[in-house]
PDB file of C-alpha atoms in Angstrom:
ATOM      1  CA  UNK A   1       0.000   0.000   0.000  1.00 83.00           C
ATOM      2  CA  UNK A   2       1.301   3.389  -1.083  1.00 83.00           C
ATOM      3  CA  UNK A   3       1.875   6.125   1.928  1.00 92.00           C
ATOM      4  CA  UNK A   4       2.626   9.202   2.025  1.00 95.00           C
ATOM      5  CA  UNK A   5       3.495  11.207   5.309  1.00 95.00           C
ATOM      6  CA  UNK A   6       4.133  14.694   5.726  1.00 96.00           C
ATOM      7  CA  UNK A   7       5.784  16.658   8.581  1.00 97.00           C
ATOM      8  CA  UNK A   8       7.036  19.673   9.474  1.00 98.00           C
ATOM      9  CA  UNK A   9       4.692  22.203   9.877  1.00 97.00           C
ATOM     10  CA  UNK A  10       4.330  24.747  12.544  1.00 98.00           C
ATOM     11  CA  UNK A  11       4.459  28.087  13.560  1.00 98.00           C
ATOM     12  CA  UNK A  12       6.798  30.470  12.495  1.00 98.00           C
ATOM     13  CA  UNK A  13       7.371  34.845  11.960  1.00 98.00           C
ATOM     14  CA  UNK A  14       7.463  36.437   8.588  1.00 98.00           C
ATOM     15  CA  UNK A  15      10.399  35.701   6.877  1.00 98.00           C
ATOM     16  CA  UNK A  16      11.289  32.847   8.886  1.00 98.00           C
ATOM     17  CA  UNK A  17      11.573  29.519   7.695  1.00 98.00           C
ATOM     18  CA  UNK A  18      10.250  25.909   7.964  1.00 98.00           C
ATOM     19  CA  UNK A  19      11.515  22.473   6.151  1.00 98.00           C
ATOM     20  CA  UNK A  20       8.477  20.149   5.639  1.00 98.00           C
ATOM     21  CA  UNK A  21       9.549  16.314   4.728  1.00 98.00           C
ATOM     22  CA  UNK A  22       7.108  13.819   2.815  1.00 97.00           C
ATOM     23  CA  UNK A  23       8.338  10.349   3.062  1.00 96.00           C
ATOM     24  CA  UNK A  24       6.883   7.393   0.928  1.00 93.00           C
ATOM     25  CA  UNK A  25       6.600   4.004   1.008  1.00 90.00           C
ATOM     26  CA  UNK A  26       5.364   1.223  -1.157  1.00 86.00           C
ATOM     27  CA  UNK A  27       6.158   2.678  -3.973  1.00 81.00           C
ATOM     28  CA  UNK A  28       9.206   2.543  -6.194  1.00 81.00           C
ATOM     29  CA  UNK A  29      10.183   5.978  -4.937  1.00 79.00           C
ATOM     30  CA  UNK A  30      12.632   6.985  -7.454  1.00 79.00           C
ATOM     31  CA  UNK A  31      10.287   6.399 -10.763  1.00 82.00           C
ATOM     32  CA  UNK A  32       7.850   9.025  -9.362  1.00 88.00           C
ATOM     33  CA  UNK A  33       7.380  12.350  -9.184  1.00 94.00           C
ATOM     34  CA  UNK A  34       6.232  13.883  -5.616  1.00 95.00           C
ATOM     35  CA  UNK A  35       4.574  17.210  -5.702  1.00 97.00           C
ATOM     36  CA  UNK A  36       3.412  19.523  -2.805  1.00 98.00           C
ATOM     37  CA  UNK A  37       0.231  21.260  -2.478  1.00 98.00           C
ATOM     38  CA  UNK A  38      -1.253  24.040  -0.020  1.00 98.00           C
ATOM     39  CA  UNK A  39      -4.728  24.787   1.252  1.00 98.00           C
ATOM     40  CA  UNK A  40      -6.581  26.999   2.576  1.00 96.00           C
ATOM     41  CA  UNK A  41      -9.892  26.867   4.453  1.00 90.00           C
ATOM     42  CA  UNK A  42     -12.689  27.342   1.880  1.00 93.00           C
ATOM     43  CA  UNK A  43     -10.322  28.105  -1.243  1.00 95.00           C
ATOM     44  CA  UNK A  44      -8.680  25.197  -3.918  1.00 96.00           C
ATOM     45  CA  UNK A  45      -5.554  23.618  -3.171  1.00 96.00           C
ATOM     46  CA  UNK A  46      -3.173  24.913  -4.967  1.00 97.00           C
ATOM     47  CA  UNK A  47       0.382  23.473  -6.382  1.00 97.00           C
ATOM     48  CA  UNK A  48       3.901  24.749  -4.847  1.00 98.00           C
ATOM     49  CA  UNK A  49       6.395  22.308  -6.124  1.00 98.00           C
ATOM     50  CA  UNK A  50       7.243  18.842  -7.441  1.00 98.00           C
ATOM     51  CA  UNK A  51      10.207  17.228  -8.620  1.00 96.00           C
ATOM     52  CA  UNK A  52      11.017  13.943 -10.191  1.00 94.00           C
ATOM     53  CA  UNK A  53      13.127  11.856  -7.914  1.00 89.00           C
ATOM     54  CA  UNK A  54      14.195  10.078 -11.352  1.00 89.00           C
ATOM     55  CA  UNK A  55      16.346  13.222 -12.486  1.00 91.00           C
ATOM     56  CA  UNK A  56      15.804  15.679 -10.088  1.00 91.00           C
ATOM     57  CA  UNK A  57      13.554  17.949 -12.073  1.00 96.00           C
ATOM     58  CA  UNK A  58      11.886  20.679 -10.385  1.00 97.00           C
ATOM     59  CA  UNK A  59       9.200  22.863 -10.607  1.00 98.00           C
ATOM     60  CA  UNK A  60       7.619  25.922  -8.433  1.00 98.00           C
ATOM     61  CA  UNK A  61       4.758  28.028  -8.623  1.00 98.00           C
ATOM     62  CA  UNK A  62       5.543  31.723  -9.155  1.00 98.00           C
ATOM     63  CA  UNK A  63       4.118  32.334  -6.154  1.00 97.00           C
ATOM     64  CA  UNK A  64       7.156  30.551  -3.642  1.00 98.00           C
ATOM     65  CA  UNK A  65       9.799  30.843  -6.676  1.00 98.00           C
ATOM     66  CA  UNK A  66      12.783  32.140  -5.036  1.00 98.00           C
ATOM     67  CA  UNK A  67      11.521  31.637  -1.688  1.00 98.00           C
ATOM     68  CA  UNK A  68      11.174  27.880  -1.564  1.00 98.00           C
ATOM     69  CA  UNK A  69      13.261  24.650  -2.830  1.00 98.00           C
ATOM     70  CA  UNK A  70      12.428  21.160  -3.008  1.00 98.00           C
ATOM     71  CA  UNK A  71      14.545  18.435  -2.934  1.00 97.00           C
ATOM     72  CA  UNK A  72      14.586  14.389  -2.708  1.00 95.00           C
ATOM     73  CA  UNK A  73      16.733  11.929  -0.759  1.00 93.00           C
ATOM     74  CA  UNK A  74      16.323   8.588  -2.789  1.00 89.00           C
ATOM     75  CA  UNK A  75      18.321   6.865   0.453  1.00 92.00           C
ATOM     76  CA  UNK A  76      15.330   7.835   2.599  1.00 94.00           C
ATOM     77  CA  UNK A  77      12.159   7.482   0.140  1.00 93.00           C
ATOM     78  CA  UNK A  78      12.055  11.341   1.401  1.00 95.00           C
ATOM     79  CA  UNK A  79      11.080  14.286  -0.278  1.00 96.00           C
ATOM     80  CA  UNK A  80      11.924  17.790   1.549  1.00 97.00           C
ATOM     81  CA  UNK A  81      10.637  21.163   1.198  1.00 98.00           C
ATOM     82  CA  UNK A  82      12.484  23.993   2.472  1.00 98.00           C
ATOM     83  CA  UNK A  83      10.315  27.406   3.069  1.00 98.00           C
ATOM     84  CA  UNK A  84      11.993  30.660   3.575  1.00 97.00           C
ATOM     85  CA  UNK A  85      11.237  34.604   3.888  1.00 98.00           C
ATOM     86  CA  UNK A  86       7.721  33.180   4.494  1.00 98.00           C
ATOM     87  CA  UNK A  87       4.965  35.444   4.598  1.00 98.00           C
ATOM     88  CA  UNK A  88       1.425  35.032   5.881  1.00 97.00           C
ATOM     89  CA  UNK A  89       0.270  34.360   3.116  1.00 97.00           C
ATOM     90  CA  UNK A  90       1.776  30.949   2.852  1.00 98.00           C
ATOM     91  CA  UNK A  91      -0.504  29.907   5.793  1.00 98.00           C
ATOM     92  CA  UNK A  92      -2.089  26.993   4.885  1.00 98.00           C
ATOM     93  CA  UNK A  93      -2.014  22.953   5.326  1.00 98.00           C
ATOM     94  CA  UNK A  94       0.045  21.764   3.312  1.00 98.00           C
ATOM     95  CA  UNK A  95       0.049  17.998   1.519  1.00 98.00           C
ATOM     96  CA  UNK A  96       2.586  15.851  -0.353  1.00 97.00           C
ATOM     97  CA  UNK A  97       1.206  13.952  -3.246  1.00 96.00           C
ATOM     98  CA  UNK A  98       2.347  10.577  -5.463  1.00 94.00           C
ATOM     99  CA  UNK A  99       0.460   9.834  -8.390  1.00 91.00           C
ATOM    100  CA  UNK A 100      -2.962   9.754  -6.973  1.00 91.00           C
ATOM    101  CA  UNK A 101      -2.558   9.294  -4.002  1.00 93.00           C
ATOM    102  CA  UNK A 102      -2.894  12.344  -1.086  1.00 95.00           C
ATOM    103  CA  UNK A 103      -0.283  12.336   2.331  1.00 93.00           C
ATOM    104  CA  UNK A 104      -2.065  14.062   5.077  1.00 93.00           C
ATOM    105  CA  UNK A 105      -1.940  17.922   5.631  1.00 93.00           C
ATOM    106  CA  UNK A 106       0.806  19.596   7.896  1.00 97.00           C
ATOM    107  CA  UNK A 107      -0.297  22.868   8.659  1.00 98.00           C
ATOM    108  CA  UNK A 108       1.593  25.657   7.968  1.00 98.00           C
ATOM    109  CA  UNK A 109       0.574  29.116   9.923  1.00 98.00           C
ATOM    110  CA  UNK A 110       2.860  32.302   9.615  1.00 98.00           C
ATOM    111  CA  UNK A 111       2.224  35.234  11.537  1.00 98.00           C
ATOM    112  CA  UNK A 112       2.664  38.905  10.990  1.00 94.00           C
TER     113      UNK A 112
END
């Protein structure tokens, strides 16, 4: 059975930073790609990153460009996100993702 769990979250000042961690198993982890997601109450989760663990290809949203990097450890079926000069904006719960199937949320909050 595929899993997913994500950790991490907490609470942290503007313009501080968090590292959130997804790690899988039962899945071959390095043939997939692993992408994170954020919600907020009420609105549409929304995509932050992903990368492939196969060759390390990454993507952001323009909204954390520049403020956020991903990155994989094939050695520990672990994918990390590091968040910095966070804003408040960036509060949400946050969720790793493999194929179809959903980690649970960490949540995120960032105050002012």
């Amino acid at each position: 059975e595929v899993q997913l769990q994500a950790s991490g979250g907490g609470n942290v000042q503007a313009g501080g930073s968090l590292r959130l961690s997804c790690v899988a198993s039962g899945l071959p982890f390095k043939n997939y790609v692993i992408s994170w997601f954020r919600q907020v109450p009420g609105k549409e989760r929304e995509g932050v990153s992903c990368i492939s663990n196969t060759d390390g290809t990454t993507f952001y949203s323009e909204s954390v460009k520049g403020r956020f990097t991903i990155s994989h450890d094939n050695t520990k079926n672990t994918v990390y996100l590091q968040m910095g000069s966070l804003k408040p904006e960036d509060t949400a719960d946050y969720y790793c993702k493999s194929g179809t199937r959903w980690g649970q949320g960490t949540q995120v909050t960032v105050s002012s």
